Coordinates of C-alpha atoms in Angstrom, one line a residue:
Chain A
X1 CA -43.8 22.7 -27.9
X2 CA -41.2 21.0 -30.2
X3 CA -41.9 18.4 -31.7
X4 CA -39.6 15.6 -31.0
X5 CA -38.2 13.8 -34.6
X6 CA -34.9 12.2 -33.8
X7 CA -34.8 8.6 -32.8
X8 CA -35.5 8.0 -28.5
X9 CA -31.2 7.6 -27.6
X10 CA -30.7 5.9 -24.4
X11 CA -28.8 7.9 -22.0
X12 CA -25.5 6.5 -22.1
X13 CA -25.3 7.4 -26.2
X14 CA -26.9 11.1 -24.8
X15 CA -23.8 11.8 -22.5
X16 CA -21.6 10.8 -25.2
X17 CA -21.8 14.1 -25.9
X18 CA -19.8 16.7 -24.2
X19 CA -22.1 19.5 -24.5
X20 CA -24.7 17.3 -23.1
X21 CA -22.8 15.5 -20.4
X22 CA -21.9 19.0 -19.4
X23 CA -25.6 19.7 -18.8
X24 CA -26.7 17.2 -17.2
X25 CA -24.2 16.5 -14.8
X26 CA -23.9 20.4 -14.2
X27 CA -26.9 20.1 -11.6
X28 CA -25.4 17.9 -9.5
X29 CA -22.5 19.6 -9.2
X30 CA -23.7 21.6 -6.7
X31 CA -25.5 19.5 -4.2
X32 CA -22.8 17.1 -4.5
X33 CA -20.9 20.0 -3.0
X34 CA -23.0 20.9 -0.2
X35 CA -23.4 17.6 0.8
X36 CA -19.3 16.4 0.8
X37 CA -19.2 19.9 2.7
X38 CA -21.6 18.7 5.5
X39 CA -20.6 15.6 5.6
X40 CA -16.5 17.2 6.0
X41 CA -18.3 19.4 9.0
X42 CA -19.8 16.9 10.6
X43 CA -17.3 14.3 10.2
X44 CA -14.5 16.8 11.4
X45 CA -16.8 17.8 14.5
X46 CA -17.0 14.4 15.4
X47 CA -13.1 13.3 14.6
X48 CA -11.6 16.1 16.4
X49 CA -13.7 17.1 19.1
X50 CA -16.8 14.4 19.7
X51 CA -14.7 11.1 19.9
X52 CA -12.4 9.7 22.7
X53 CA -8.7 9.4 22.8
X54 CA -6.9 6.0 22.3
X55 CA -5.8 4.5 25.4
X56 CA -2.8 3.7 24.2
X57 CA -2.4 6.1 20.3
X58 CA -4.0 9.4 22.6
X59 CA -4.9 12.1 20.0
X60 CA -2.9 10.8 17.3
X61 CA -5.6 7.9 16.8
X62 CA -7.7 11.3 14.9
X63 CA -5.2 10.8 12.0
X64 CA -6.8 7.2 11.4
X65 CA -10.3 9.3 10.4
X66 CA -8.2 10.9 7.3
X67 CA -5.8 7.3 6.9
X68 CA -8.2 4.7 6.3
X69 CA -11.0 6.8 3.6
X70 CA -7.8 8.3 1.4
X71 CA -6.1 4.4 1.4
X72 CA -9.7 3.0 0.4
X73 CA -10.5 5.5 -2.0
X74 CA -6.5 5.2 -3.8
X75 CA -7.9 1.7 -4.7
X76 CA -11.5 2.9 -5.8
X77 CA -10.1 5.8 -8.1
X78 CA -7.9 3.0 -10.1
X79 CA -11.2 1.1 -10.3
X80 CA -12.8 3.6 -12.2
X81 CA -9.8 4.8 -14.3
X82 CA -10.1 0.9 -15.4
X83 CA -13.6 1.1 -15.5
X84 CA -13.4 4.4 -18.0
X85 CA -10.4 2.4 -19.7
X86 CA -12.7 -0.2 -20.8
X87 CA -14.9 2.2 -21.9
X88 CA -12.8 3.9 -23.8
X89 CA -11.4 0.7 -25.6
X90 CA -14.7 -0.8 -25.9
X91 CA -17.5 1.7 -26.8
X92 CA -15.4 4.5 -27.8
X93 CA -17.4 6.7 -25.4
X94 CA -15.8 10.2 -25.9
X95 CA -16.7 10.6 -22.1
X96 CA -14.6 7.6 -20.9
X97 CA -11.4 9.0 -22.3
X98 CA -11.8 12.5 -20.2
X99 CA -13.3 10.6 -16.9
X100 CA -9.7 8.1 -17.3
X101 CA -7.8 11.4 -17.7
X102 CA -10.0 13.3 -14.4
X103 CA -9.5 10.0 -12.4
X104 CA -5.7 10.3 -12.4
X105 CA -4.5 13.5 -10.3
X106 CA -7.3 12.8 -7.6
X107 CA -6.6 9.0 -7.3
X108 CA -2.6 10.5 -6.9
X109 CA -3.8 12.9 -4.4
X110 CA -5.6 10.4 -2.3
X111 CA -2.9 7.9 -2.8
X112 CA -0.1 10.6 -1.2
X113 CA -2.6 11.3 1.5
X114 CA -2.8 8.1 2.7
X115 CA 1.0 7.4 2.5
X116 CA 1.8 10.7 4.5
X117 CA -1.0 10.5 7.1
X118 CA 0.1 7.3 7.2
X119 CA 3.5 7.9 8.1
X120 CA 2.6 10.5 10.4
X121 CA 0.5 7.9 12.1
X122 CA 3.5 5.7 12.5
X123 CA 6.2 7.7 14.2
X124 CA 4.5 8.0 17.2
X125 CA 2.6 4.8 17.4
X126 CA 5.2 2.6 16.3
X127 CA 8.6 4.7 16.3
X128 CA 9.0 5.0 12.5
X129 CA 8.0 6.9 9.7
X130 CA 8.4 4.2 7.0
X131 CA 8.2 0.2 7.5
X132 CA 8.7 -2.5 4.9
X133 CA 5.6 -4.0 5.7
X134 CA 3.8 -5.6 3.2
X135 CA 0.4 -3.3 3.0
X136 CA 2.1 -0.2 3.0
X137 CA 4.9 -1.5 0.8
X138 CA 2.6 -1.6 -2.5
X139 CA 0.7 1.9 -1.7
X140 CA 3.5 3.6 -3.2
X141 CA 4.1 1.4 -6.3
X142 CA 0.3 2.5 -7.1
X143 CA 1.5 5.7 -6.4
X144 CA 4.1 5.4 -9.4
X145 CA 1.7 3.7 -11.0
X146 CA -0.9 6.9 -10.7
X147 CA 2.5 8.9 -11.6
X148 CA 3.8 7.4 -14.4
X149 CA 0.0 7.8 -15.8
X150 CA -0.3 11.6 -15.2
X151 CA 3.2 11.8 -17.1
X152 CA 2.1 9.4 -20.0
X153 CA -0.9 12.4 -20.4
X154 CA 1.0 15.2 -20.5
X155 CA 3.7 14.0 -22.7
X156 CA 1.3 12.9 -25.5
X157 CA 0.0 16.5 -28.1
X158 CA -2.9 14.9 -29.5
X159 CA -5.4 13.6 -26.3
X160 CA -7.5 11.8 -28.2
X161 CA -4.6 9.4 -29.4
X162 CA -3.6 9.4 -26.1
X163 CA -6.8 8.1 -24.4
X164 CA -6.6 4.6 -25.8
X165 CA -3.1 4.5 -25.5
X166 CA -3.4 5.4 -22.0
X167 CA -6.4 3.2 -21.4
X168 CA -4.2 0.1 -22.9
X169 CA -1.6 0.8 -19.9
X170 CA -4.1 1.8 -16.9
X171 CA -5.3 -2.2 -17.9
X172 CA -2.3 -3.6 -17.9
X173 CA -1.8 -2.0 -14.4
X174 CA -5.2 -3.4 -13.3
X175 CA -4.4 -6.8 -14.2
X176 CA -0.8 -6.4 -12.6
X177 CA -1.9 -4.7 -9.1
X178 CA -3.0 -7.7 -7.5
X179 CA -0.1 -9.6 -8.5
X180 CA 2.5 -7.0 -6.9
X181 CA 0.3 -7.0 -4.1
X182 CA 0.5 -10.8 -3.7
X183 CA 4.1 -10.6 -4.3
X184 CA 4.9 -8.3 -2.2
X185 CA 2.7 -9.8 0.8
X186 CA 4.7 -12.9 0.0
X187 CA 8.1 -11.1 0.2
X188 CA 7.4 -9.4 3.3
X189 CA 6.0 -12.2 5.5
X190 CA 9.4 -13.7 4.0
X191 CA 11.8 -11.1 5.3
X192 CA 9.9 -10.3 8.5
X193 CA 6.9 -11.7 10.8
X194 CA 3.6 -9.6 10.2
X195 CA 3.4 -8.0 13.1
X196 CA 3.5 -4.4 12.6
X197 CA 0.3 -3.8 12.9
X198 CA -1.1 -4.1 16.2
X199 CA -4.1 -6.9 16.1
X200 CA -7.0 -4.2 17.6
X201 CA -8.6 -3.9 14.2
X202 CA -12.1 -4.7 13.7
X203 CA -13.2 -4.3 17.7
X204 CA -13.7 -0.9 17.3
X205 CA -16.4 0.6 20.1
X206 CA -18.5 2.9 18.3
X207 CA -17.7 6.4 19.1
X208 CA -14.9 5.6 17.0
X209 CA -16.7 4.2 14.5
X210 CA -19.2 6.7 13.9
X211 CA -16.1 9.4 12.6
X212 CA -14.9 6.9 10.5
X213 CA -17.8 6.0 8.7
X214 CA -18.8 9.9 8.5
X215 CA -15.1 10.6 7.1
X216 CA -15.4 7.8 4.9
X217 CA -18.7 9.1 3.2
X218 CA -17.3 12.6 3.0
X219 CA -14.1 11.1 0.9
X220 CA -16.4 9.1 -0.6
X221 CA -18.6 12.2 -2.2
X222 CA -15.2 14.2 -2.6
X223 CA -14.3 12.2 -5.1
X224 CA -17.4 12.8 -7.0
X225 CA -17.0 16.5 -7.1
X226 CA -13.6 16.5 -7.8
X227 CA -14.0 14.3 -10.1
X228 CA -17.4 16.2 -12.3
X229 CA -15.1 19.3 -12.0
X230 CA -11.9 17.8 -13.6
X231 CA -14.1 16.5 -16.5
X232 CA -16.1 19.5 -17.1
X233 CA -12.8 21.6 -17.3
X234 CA -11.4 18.8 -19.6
X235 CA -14.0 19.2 -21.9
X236 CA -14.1 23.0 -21.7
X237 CA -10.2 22.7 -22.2
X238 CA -10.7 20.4 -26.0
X239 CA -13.5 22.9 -26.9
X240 CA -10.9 26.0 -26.5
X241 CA -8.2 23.7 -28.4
X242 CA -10.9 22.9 -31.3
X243 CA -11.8 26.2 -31.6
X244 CA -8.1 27.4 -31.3
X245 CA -7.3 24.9 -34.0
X246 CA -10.5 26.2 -36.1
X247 CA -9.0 29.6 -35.6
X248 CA -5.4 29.0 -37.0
X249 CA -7.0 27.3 -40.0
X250 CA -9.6 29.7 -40.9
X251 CA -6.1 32.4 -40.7
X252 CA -4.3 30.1 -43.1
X253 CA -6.6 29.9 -45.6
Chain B
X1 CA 6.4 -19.6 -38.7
X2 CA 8.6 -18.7 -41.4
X3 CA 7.7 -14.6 -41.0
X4 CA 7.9 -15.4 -37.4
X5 CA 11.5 -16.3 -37.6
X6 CA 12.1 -13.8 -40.0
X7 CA 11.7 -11.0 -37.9
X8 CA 13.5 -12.6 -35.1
X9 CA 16.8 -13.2 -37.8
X10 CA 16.3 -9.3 -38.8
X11 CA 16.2 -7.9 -35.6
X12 CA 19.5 -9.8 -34.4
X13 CA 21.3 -9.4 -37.4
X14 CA 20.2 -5.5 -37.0
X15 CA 21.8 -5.0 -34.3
X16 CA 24.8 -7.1 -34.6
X17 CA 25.2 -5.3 -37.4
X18 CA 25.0 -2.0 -36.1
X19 CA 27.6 -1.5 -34.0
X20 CA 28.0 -1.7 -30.6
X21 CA 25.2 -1.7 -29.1
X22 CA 25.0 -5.0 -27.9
X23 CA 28.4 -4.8 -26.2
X24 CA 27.8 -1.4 -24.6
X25 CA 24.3 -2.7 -22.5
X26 CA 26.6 -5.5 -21.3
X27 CA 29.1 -2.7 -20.2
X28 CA 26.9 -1.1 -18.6
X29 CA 25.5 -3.8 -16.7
X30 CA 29.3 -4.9 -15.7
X31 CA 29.9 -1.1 -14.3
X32 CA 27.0 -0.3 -12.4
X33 CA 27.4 -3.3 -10.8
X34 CA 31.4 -2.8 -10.5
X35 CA 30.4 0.7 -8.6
X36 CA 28.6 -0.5 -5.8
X37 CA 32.2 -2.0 -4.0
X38 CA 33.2 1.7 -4.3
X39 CA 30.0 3.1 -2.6
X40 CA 29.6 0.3 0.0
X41 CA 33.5 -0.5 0.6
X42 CA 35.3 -3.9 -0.2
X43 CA 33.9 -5.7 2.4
X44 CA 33.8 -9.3 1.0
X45 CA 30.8 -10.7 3.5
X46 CA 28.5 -7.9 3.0
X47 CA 29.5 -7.8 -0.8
X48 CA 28.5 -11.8 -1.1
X49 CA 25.0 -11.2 1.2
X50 CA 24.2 -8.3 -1.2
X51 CA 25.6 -9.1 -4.6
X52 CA 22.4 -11.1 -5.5
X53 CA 20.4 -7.9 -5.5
X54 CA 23.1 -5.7 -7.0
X55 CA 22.9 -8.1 -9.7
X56 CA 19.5 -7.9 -10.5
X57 CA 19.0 -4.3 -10.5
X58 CA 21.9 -3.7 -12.9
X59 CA 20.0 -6.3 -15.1
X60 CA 17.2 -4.3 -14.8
X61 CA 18.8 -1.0 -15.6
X62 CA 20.6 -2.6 -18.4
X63 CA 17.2 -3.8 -19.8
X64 CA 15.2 -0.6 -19.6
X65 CA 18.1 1.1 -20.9
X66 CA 17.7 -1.1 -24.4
X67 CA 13.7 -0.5 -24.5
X68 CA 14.3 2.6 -26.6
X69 CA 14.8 0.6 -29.5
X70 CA 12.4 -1.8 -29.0
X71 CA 10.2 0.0 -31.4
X72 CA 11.1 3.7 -32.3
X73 CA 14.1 3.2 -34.8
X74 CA 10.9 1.3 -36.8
X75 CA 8.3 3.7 -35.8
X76 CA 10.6 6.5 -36.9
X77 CA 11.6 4.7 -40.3
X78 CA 8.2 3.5 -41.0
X79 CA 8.8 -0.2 -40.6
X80 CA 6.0 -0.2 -38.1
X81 CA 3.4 0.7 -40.4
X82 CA 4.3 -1.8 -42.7
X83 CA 4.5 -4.4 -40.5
X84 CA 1.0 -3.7 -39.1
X85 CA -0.2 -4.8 -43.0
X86 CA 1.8 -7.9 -43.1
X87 CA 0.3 -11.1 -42.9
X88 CA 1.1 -11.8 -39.8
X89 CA -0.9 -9.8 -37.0
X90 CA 0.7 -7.5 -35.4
X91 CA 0.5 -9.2 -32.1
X92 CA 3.0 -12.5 -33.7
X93 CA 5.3 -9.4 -35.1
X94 CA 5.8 -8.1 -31.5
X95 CA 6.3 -11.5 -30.2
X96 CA 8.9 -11.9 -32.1
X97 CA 10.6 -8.8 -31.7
X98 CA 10.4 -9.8 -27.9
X99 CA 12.5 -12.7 -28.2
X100 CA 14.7 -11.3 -30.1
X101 CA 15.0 -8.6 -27.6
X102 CA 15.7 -11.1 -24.9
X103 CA 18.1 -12.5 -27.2
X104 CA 20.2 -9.2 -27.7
X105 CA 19.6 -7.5 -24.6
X106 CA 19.1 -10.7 -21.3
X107 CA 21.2 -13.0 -23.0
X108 CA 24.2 -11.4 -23.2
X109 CA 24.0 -10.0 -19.5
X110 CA 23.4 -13.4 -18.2
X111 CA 26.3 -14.5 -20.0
X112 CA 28.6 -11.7 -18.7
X113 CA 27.2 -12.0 -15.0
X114 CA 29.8 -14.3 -14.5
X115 CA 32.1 -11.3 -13.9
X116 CA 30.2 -9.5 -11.6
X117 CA 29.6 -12.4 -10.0
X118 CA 33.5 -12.7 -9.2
X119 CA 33.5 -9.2 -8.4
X120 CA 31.2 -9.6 -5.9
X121 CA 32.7 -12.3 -4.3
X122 CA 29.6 -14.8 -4.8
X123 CA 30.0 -18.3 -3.9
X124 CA 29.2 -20.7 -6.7
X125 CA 26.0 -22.1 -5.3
X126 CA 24.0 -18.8 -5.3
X127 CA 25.8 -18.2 -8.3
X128 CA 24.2 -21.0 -10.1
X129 CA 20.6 -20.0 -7.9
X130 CA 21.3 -16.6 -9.8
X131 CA 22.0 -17.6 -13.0
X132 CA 18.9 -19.5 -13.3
X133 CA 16.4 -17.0 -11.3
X134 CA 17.8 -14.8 -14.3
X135 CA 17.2 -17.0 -17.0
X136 CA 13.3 -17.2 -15.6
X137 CA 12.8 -13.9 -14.8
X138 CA 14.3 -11.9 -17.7
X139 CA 11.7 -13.1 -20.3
X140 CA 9.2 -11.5 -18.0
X141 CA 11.3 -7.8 -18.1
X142 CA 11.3 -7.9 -21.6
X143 CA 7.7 -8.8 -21.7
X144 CA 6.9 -5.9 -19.8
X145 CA 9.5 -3.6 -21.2
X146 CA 7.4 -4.2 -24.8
X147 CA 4.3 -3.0 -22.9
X148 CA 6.7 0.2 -22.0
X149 CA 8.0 0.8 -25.2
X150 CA 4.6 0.1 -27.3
X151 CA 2.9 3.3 -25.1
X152 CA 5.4 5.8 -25.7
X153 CA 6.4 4.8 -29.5
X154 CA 4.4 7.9 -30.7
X155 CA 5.7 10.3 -28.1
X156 CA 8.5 12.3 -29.3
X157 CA 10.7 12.2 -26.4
X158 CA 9.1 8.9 -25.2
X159 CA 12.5 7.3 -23.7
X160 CA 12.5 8.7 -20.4
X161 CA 8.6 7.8 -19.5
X162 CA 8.9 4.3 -20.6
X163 CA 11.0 3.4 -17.2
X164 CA 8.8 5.1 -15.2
X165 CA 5.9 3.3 -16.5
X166 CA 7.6 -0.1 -16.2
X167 CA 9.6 -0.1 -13.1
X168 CA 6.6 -0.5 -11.0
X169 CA 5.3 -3.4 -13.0
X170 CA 8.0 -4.9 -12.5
X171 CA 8.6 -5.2 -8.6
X172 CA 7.4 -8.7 -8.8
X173 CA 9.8 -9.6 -11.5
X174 CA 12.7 -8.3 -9.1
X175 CA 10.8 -9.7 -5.6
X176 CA 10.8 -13.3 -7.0
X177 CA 14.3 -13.0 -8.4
X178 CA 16.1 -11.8 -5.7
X179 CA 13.7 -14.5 -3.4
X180 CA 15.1 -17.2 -5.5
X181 CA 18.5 -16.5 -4.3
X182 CA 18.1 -16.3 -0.7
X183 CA 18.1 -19.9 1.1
X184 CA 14.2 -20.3 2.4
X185 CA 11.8 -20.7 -0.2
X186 CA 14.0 -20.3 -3.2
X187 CA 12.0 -22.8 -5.1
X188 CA 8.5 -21.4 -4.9
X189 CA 10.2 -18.5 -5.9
X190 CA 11.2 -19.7 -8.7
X191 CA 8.2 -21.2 -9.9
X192 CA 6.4 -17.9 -9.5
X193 CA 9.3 -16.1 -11.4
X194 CA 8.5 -19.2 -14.0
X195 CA 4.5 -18.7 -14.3
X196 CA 5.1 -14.7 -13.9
X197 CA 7.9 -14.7 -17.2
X198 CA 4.9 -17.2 -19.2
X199 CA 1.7 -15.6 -18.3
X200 CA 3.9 -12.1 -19.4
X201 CA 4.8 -13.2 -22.7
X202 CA 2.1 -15.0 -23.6
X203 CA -0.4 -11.3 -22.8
X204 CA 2.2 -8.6 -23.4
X205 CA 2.5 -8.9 -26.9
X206 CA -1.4 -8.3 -27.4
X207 CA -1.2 -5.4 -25.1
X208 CA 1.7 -3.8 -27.0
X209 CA -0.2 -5.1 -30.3
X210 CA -2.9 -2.7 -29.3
X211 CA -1.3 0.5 -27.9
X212 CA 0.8 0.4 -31.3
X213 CA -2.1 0.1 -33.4
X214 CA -4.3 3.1 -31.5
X215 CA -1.3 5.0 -31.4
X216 CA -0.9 4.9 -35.1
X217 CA -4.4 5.3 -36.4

């Protein structure tokens, strides 16, 4: 029995600290796991073999279960890069720098994925790989956007620096997504009629829609996992650097 | 105001003074547009329909080409760290160093599009469509291109992300630009090229005002 003597700290000044974000989030790590793998058998079981073939698509209306969660989630991952951004510039928290730098090579994993099941979609239901429509037209800007992130961290030596650098940019990208999306919804109606995308959206009979949402949920707790994982190695990766640098000093002197 | 148009004065007479740097942007520009007949053939109509957006691009290219010195020749001399004690806050500093950026980098391009424009066989009404889309839209490249070049001032080799980083926030810069040109709805197109270049300048310089100043610290 210890007794306790420093002042009560809420938890989000606890998890400031790496060693302690580590442990806390360590247990979660795993049922996280289990339950994005369930949720990936189930959801498979039911996308590829437990739903019905589109009268007109036929089989290739399964690529629509991996499509739509990856396109959703490109957008959420940038949400909470921003999110951790203004965390970083903010509060300082020392764990918003490493979740912005964890966020970026899932949210440019996610973002590919959707482009390339997307374009796999297309050839056979509408004759083309790639289309100048408007939707599709600013998935891969946010894919530069994602890229030109990823390169702005590894090009920087000292991280730390880097983190509110970096967090500086992933805002300015927040504030100017919407606007390319606008602009480029506005160039596209004016180059060609919207009517790539065939109007049998929303009236979805269920069997479809049970996949979907079942996919979506499983993408939905990948992220999670992939996302604990890439921080925890983050943090493990400064702590061999620190002691690295500790190392070469202690030689020097 | 008088620091303000200080800087502004330095950075032109800088690079005026320099050498040719001023003159070798507005060559490029002029070639990389002059290369497209060669890679498309001299066909006059198809030239005219898509000299607009040849145009532009080369603009573009000519403008991230210049965003290397933006900031680094002062980062690297340590002009930057004594501007961020001056009196005037950093963010006026980089405002001004914008304009004068437009003033030695868009300026002279819009002046030499002219040139191209001939070369391209462009008739004089989208000529003057251009010119003006151009005028509106550049402020907004070099608004954005000071965002680019305040990220990467502390990274050695910086020059080559800085495009990367830009070129996508940008589409809408070159959308409305080339939108303006084209017959249908070349006005609203302008407007929006008008409210994107102010709503750019007036944020950019804060943004650029605070990468610099957590990059150096």
């Amino acid at each position: 029995m210890t007794i306790q003597t420093t002042p009560k700290q809420s938890w989000w000044s606890r998890i400031a600290h790496p060693g302690q974000f580590v442990a806390r989030t360590r247990p979660l790590l795993w049922p996280l796991t289990i339950l994005t793998a369930l949720l990936f058998v189930v959801g498979l079981w039911f996308a590829l073999f437990n739903s019905p073939q589109d009268y007109q698509m036929g089989d290739t209306v399964r690529i629509m279960y991996v499509h739509v969660p990856t396109a959703r989630l490109s957008q959420f991952v940038y949400a909470v890069m921003a999110v951790s951004a203004l965390g970083s510039l903010v509060w300082r928290h020392p764990m918003a720098d490493v979740a912005m730098k964890a966020a970026a090579p899932p949210g440019a994993t996610f973002t590919a994925l959707a482009l390339f099941t997307g374009s796999l979609w297309g050839r056979p239901t509408r004759g083309t790989f790639w289309e100048w429509d408007g939707r599709m037209t600013s998935t891969p800007v946010l894919l530069f956007i994602y890229l030109g992130i990823i390169a702005l961290w590894r090009a920087f030596d000292d991280q730390l620096r880097a983190a509110r650098v970096i967090a500086v940019f992933t805002l300015v990208g927040a504030v100017n997504i919407p606007i390319i999306k606008f602009s480029v919804d506005w160039w596209s109606t004016l180059h060609q009629p919207a009517s790539v995308f065939r109007a049998d959206g929303p009236r979805m009979p269920g069997s479809i829609l049970t996949p979907l949402f079942v996919m979506f949920f499983a993408f939905t707790f990948l992220f999670p996992v992939l996302h604990l994982k890439a921080m925890h190695t983050e943090v493990s990766r400064r702590r061999v650097m620190a002691l690295e640098r500790q190392a070469a000093q202690g030689a020097k002197s | 105001m008088r620091a303000f148009s200080a800087i502004v004065t330095r950075e032109v007479a800088l690079a005026l003074r320099g050498g040719g740097d001023v003159l070798t942007l507005v060559l490029f520009f002029i070639i990389t547009g002059a290369i497209v007949p060669f890679a498309v053939g001299p066909d006059k109509a198809l030239l005219a329909t898509i000299a607009p957006g040849i145009i532009w691009i080369a603009a573009f290219l000519a403008m991230l080409l210049g965003l290397d010195r933006l900031f680094r020749p002062d980062h690297e001399d340590g002009t930057l760290i004594l501007l961020r004690h001056a009196d005037l806050p950093l963010s006026a500093i980089i405002a001004a160093k914008v304009i004068a950026h437009w003033l030695l980098t868009a300026l002279p391009l819009i002046l030499a599009s002219p040139i191209l424009a001939v070369l391209l066989a462009m008739d004089l009404s989208s000529f003057w469509r251009m010119l003006l889309s151009l005028l509106l839209g550049t402020p907004a490249l070099a608004a954005f291109g000071a965002i680019g070049a305040a990220v990467t001032v502390a990274i050695r080799r910086g020059g080559l992300i800085a495009p990367i980083l830009i070129a996508p926030l940008s589409m809408p810069v070159l959308i409305f630009g080339t939108g303006a040109i084209s017959a249908t709805q070349s006005n609203a197109a302008l407007l929006f090229l008008a409210a994107l270049s102010l709503m750019a300048i007036a944020l950019a310089p804060f943004a650029a005002a605070l990468a610099i100043s957590s990059a150096e610290d």
